Short mmCIF file of C-alpha atoms and ligand atoms in Angstrom, two decimals:
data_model
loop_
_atom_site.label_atom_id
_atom_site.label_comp_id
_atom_site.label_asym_id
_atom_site.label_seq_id
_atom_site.Cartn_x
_atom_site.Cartn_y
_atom_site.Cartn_z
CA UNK P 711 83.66 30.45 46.73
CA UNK P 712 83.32 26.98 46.74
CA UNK P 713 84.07 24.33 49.27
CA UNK P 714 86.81 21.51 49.90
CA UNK P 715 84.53 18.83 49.44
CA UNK P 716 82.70 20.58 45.91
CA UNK P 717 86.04 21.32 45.02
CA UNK P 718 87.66 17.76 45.39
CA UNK P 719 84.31 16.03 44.10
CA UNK P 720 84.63 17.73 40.94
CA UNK P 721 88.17 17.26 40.31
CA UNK P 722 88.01 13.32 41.17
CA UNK P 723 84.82 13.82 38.37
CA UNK P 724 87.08 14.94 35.46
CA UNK P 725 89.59 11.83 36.18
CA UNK P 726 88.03 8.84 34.38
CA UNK P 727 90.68 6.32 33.59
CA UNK P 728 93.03 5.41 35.83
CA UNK P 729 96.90 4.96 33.77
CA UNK P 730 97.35 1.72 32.23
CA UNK P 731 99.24 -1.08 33.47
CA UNK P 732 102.93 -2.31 33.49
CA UNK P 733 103.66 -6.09 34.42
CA UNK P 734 106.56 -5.40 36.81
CA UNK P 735 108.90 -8.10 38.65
CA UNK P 736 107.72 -7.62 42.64
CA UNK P 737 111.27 -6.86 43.49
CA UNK P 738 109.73 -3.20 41.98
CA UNK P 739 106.73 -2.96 42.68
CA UNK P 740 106.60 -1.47 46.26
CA UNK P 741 104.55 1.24 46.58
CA UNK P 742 102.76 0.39 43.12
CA UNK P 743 99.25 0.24 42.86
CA UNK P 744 97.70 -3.32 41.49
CA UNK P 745 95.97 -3.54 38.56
CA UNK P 746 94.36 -7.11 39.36
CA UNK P 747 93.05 -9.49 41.63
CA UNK P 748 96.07 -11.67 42.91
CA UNK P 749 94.22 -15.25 43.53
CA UNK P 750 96.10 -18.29 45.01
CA UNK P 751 97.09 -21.01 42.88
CA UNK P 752 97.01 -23.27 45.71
CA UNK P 753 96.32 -23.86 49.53
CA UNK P 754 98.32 -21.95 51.86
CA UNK P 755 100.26 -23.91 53.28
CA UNK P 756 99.93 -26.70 50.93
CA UNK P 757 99.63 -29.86 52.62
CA UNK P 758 98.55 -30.20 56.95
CA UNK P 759 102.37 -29.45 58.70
CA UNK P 760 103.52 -29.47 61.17
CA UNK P 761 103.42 -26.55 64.03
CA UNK P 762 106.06 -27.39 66.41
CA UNK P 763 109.51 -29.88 66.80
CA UNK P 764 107.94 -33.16 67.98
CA UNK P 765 107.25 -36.28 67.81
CA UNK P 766 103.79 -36.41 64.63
CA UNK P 767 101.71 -39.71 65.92
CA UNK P 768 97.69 -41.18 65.04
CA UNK P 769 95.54 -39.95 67.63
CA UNK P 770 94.66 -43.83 67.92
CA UNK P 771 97.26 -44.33 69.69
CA UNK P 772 97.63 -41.23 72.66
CA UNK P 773 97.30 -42.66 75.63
CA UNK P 774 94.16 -42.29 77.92
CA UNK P 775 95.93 -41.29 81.20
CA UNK P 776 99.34 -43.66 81.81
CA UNK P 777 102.13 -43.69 79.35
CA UNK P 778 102.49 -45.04 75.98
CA UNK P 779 105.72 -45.93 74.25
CA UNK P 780 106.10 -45.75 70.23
CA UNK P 781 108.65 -46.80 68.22
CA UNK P 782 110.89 -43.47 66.22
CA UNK P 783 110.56 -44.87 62.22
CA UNK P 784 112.05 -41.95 60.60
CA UNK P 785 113.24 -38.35 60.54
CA UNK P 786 111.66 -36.14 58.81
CA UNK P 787 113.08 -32.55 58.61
CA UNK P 788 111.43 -29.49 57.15
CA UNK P 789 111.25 -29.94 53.13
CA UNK P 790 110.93 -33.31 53.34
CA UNK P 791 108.30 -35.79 53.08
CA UNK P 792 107.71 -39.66 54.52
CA UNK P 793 106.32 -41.80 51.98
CA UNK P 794 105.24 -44.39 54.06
CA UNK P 795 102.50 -44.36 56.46
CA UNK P 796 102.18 -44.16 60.66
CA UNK P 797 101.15 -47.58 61.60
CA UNK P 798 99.45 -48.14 65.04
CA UNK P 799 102.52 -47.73 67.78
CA UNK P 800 104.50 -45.85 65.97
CA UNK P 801 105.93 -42.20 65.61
CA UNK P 802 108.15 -39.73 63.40
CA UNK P 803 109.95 -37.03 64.22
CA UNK P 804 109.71 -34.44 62.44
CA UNK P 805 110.25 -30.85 62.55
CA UNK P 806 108.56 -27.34 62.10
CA UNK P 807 106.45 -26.82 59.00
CA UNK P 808 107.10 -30.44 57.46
CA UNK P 809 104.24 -32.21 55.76
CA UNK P 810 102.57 -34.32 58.40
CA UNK P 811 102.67 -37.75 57.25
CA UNK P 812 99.94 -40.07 56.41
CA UNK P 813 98.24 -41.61 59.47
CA UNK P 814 99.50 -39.37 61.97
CA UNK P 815 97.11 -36.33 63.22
CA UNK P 816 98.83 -34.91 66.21
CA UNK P 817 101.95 -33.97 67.28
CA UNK P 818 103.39 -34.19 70.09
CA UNK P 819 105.88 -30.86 71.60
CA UNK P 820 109.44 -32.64 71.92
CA UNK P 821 109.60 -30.94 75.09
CA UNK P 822 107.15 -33.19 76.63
CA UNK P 823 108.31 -36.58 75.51
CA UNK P 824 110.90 -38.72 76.85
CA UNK P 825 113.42 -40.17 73.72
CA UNK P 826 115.49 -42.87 74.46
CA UNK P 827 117.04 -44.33 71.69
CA UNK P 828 114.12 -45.53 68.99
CA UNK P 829 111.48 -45.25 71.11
CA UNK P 830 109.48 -42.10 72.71
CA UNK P 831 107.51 -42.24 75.68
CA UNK P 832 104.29 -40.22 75.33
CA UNK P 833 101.52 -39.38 77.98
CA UNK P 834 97.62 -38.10 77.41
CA UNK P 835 97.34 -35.08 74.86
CA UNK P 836 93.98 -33.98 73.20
CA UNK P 837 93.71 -35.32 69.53
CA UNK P 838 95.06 -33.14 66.74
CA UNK P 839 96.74 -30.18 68.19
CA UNK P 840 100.19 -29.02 66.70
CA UNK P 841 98.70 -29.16 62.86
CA UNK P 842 98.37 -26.48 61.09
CA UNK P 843 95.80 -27.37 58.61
CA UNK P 844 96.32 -27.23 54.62
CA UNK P 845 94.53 -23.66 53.92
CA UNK P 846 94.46 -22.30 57.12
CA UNK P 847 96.04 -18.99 55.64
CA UNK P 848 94.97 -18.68 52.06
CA UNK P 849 92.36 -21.10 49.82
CA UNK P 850 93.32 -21.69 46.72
CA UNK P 851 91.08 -19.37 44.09
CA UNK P 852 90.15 -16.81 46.57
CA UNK P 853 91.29 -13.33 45.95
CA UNK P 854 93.66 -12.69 48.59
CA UNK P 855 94.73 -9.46 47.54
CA UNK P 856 92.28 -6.54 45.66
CA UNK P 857 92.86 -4.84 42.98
CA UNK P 858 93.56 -1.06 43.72
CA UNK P 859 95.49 -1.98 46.80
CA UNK P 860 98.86 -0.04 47.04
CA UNK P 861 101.43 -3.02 47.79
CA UNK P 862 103.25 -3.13 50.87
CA UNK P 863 106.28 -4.46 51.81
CA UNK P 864 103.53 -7.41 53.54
CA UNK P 865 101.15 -7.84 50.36
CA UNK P 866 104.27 -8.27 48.23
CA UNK P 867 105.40 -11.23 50.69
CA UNK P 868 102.16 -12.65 50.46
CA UNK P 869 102.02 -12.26 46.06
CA UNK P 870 105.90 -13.98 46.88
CA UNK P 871 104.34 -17.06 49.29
CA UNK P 872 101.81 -17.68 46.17
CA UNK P 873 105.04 -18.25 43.95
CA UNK P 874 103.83 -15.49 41.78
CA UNK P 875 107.28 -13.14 40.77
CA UNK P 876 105.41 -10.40 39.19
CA UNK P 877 102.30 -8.26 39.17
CA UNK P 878 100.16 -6.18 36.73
CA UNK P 879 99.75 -2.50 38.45
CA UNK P 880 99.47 1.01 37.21
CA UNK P 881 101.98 2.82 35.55
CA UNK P 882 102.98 5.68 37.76
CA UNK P 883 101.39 9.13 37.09
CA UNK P 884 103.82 11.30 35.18
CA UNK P 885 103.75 14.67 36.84
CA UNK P 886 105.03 18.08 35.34
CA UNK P 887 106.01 20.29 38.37
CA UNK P 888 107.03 24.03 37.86
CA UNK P 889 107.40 26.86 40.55
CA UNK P 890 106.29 30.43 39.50
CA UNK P 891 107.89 34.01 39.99
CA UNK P 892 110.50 36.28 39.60
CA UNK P 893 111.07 36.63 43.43
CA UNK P 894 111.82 32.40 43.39
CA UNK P 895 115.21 31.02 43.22
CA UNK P 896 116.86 27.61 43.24
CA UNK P 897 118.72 26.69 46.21
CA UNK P 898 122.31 26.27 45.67
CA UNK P 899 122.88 29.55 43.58
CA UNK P 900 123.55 32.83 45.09
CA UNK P 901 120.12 34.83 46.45
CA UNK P 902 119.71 38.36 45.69
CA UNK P 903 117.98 40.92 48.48
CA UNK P 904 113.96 40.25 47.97
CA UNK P 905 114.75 37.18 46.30
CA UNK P 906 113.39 33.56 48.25
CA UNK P 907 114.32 29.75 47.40
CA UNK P 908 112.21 27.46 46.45
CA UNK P 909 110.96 25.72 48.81
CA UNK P 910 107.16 24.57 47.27
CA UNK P 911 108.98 22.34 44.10
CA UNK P 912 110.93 20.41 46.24
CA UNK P 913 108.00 19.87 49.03
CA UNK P 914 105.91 19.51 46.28
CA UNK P 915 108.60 16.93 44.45
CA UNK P 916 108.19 14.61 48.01
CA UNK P 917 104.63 14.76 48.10
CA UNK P 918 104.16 13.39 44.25
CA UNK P 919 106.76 10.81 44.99
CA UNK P 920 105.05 9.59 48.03
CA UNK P 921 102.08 9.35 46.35
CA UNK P 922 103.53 7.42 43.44
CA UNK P 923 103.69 9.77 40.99
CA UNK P 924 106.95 10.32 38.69
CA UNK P 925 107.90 14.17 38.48
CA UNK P 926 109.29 16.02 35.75
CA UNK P 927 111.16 18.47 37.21
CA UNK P 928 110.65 21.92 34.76
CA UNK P 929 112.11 23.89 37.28
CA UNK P 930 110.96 27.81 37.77
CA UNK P 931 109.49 30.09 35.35
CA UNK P 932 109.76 33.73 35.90
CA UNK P 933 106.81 35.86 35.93
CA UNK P 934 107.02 36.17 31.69
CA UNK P 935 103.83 36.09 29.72
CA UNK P 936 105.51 34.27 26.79
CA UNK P 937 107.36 32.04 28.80
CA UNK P 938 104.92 30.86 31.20
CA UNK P 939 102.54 29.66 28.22
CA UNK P 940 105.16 27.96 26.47
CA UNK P 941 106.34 26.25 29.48
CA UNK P 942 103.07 25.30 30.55
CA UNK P 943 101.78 23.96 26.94
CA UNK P 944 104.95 21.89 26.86
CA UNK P 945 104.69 20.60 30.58
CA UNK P 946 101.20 19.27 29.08
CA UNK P 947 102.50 17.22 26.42
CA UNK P 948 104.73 15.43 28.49
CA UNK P 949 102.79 14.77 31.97
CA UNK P 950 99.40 13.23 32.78
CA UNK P 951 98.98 15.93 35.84
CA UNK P 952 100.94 19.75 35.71
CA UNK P 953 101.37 21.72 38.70
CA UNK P 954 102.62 25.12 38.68
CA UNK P 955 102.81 27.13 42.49
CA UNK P 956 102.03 30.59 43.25
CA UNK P 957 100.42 32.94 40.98
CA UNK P 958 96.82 32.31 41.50
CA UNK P 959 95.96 34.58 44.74
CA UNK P 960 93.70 37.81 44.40
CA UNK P 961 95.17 41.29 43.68
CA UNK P 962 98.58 39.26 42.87
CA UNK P 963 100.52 41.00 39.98
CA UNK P 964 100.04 37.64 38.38
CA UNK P 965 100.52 36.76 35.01
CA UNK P 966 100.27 33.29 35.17
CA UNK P 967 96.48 33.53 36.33
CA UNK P 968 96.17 35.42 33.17
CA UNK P 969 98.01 33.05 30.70
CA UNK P 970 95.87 30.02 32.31
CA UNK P 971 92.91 32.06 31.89
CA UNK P 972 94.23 32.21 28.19
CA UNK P 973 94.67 28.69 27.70
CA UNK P 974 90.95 28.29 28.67
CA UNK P 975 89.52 25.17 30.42
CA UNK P 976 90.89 25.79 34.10
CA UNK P 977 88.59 27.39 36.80
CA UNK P 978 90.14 29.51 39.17
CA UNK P 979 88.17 28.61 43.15
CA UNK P 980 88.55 30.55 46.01
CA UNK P 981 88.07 27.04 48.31
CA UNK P 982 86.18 28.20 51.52
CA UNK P 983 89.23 26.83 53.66
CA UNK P 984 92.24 27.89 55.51
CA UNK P 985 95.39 28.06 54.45
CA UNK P 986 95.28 27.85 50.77
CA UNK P 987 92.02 29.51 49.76
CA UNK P 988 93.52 30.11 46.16
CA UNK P 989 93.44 26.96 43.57
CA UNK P 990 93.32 27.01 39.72
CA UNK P 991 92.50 23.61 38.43
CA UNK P 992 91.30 22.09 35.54
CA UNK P 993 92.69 21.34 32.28
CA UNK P 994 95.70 21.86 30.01
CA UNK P 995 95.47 19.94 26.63
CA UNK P 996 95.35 16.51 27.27
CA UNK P 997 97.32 17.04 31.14
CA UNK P 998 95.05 17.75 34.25
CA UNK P 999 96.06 20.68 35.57
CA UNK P 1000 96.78 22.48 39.36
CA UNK P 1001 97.66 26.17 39.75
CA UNK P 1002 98.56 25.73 43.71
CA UNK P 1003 99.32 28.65 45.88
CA UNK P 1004 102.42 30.01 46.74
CA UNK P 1005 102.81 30.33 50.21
CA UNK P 1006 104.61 27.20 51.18
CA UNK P 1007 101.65 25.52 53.74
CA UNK P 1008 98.92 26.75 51.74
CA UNK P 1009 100.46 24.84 48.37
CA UNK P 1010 101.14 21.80 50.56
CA UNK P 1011 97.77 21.63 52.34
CA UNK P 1012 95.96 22.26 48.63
CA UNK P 1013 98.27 19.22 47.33
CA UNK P 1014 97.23 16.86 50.44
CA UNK P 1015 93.52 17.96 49.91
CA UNK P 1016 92.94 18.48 46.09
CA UNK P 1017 95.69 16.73 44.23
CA UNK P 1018 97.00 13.73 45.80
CA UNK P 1019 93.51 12.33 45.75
CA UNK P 1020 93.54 12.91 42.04
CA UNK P 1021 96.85 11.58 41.64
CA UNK P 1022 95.60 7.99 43.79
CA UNK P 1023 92.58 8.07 41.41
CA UNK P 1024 94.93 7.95 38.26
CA UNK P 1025 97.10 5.55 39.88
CA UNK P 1026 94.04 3.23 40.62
CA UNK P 1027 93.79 3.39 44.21
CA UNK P 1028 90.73 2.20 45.77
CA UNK P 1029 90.94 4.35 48.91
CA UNK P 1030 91.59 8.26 47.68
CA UNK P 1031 91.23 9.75 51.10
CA UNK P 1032 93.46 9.85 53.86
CA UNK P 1033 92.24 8.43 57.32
CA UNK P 1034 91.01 11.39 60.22
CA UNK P 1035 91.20 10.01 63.63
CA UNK P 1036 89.65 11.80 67.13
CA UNK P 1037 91.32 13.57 69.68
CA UNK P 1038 91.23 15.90 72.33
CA UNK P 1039 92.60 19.40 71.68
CA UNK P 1040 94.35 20.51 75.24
CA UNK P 1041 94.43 24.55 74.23
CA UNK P 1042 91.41 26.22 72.59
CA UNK P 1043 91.32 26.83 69.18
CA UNK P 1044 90.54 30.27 66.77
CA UNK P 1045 88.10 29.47 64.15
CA UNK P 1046 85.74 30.98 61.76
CA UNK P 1047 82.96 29.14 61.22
CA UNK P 1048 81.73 29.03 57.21
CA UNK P 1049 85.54 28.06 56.18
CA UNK P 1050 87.34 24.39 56.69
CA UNK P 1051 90.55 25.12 58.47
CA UNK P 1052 93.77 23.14 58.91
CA UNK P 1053 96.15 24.05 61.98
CA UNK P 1054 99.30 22.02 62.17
CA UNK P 1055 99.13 19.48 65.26
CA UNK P 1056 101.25 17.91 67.55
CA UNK P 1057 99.39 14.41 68.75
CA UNK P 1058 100.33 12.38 71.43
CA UNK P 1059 99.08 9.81 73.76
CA UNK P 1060 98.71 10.63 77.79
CA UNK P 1061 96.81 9.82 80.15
CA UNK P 1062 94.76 7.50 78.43
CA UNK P 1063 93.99 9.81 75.54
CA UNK P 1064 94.85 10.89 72.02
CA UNK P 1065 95.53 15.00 73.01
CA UNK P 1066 96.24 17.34 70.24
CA UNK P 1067 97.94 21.03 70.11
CA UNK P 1068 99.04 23.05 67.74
CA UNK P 1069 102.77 23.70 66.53
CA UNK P 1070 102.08 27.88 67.31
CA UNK P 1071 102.08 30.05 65.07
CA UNK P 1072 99.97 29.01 61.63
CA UNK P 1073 100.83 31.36 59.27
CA UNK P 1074 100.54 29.79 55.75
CA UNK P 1075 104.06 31.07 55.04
CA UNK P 1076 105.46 29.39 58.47
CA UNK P 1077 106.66 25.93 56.43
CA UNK P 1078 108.46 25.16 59.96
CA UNK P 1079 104.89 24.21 61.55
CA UNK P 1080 104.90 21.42 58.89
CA UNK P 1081 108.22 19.96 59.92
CA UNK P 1082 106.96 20.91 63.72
CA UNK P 1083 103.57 18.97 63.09
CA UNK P 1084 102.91 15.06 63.32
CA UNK P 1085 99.19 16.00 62.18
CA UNK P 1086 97.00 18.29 61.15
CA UNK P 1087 93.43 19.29 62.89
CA UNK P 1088 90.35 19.41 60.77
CA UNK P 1089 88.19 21.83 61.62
CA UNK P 1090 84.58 21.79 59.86
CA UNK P 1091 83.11 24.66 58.19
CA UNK P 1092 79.76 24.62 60.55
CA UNK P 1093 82.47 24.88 63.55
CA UNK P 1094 83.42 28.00 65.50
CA UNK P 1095 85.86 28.64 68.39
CA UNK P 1096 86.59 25.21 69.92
CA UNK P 1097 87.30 25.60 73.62
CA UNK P 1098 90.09 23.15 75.10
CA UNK P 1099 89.16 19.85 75.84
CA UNK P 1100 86.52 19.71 73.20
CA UNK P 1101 86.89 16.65 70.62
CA UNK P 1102 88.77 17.02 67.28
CA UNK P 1103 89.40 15.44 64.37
CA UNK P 1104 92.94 15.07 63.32
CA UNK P 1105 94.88 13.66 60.40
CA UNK P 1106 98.37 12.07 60.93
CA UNK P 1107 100.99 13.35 58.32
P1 LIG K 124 102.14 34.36 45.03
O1 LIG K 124 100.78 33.78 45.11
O2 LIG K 124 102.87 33.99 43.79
O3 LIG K 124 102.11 35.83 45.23
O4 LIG K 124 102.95 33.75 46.24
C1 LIG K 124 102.53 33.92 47.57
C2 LIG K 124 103.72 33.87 48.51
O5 LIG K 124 104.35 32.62 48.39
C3 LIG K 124 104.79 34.92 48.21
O6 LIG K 124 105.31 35.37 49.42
C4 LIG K 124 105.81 34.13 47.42
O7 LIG K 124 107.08 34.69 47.52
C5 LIG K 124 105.74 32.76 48.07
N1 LIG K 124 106.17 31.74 47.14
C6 LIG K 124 105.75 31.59 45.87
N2 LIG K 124 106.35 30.55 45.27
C7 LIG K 124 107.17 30.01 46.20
C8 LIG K 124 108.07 28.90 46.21
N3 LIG K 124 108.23 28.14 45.13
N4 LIG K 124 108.76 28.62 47.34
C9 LIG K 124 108.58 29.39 48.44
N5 LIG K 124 107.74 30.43 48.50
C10 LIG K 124 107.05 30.75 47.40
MG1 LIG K 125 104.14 34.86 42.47
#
């Protein structure tokens, strides 16, 4: 028996170099992981601008407390830029995010001057508001965006507002993904009595691809000594990562624990957690391997807690662990202390409070309390029963 944490510590251990990178246009790199710094080339904005549509005049010349009139020189709309220069008693127009013009520090709101023809009738304002200053957002040569960060549809606006149109980040892991036994069937075909569809390779499938892995779909192997090796040596030629469900429980009638144990190099853990206790994992050839198990929550749960960190690690991510918030859980929960165990949540905010409960029943062949669930709650292995209204921690799916 070991625990999540051992068990995830030593599987990050075996992954030491993250997959290489790609130089991709940003139009494709959402939801890629970057490979390097992004610096700015320049000041963001580039030059002082101005905040509002006004009237951009030298401080010199506001007004102590009476009214001032200045003379309108020019126009100057967004994108364009006054050569000259804002001589004492005089003003330009101009409009929201042009250059500010030399001489002139302040701007004045349109909304509270007075234009009549080419002149504009100003009253007291404090010096230099309505700028926004050259760098105020970004300096040029600081890193405005780490490497390891997984780009959002905000950092790639930001990469876009440096003029930069494409990125180095890391290729996406390539991820073999087969479903094991003879009772499993593809949806879509005709089901036999005592015969289930797969459900875990197409769960599975969504959880690789939201972690940014690419999946090779190998489909399902039936319980077949011969078979399963060959399909699993190949799967390991063509994938950085393979991941097989079901087959790996105690007292199974289960070849494919045997045929991994063949292959050599893969442990097989009972993880001190629940669902999922089951996990194979270690290697196949040059592919890291996962032998998940095969009831539908438990192979999800062991995915979210053993694999996609592994998966983040080879895709370079920075962060490889999801974010656990606190709440309050409103019924009282059954728990065996000495294990880690995952219930399926349902979190909302009342009264002033993040209050959790569960979905109902948690069996880890009940894949409906997944689709029920906004969250699951962590329990700790020191923890027993928790009584309602205790605090819990929770992590939103
Ligand atoms: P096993 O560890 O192979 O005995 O599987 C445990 C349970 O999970 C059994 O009830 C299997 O029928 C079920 N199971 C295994 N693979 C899948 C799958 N791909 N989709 C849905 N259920 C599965
Ligand atoms: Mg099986």
């Amino acid at each position: 028996m070991i625990s999540v944490q051992d068990g995830q510590e030593r599987i990050l251990a075996e992954i030491t170099a993250p997959v290489p990178l790609e130089i991709v246009p940003i139009v494709h790199a959402l939801g890629r992981v970057l490979g390097e710094d992004v610096r700015a080339p320049f000041d963001v904005p580039p030059a002082d601008n101005s905040a509002v549509d006004g009237y951009a005049v030298s401080s010199a010349d506001i007004p102590p407390k009476i009214l001032a009139t200045l003379a309108v020189i020019a126009d100057l709309p967004a994108g364009a830029v006054f050569d000259g220069t804002v001589s004492a008693g005089n003003a330009i127009r101009i409009m929201t995010g042009a250059p500010m013009p030399r001489g002139a520090d302040t701007v004045y709101p349109q909304e509270i001057v007075e234009r009549e023809g080419d002149v504009v009738r100003i009253g007291p304002l404090e010096k230099g508001v309505n700028v926004r200053a050259r760098g105020e957002d970004v300096q040029a040569g600081t890193v405005v965006i780490e490497s390891g960060t997984c780009l959002r549809p905000q950092e790639i606006g930001l990469i876009a507002s440096l003029g930069i149109w494409q990125v180095a980040v890391h290729g996406r892991p390539r991820v073999a993904l087969l479903s094991t036994g003879d009772e499993v069937v593809e949806p879509g075909t005709p089901r036999a009595p005592g015969q289930i569809y797969d459900a875990n390779r197409f769960a599975l499938r969504g959880s690789i691809e939201q972690c940014g892995g690419e999946v090779i779909d190998l489909g399902i192997i039936p319980d077949l000594r011969d078979e399963l090796r060959a399909r699993l040596s190949e799967a390991s030629r063509m994938a950085d990562v393979v991941i097989t469900s079901g087959g790996v429980s105690v007292g199974d009638y289960d070849l494919v624990k045997e045929v991994l144990g063949e292959l050599g190099g893969i442990d097989f853990w009972q993880v001190k957690m629940q669902p999922g206790r089951p996990l194979a994992a270690g290697r196949i050839g040059p592919a890291q391997f996962f032998g998940l198990p095969g009831n539908p929550v438990a192979s999800m749960l062991a995915f979210l807690l053993f694999v996609r960190p592994a998966l983040w690690k080879l895709a370079g991510r920075r962060r490889l662990h999801a974010e656990t918030f606190e709440a309050t859980t409103v019924e009282p929960l059954r728990k065996k202390s000495g294990r880690r165990e995952y219930k399926r949540g349902i979190l909302a905010y009342r009264d002033g409070r993040w209050e959790v409960r569960t979905t109902g029943p948690q069996g880890s062949g009940i894949l409906s309390s997944m689709v029920a669930g906004n969250c699951l709650i962590v329990l700790d292995e020191a923890r027993g029963d928790v009584a309602a209204g205790e605090a819990v921690m929770v992590e939103p799916l």
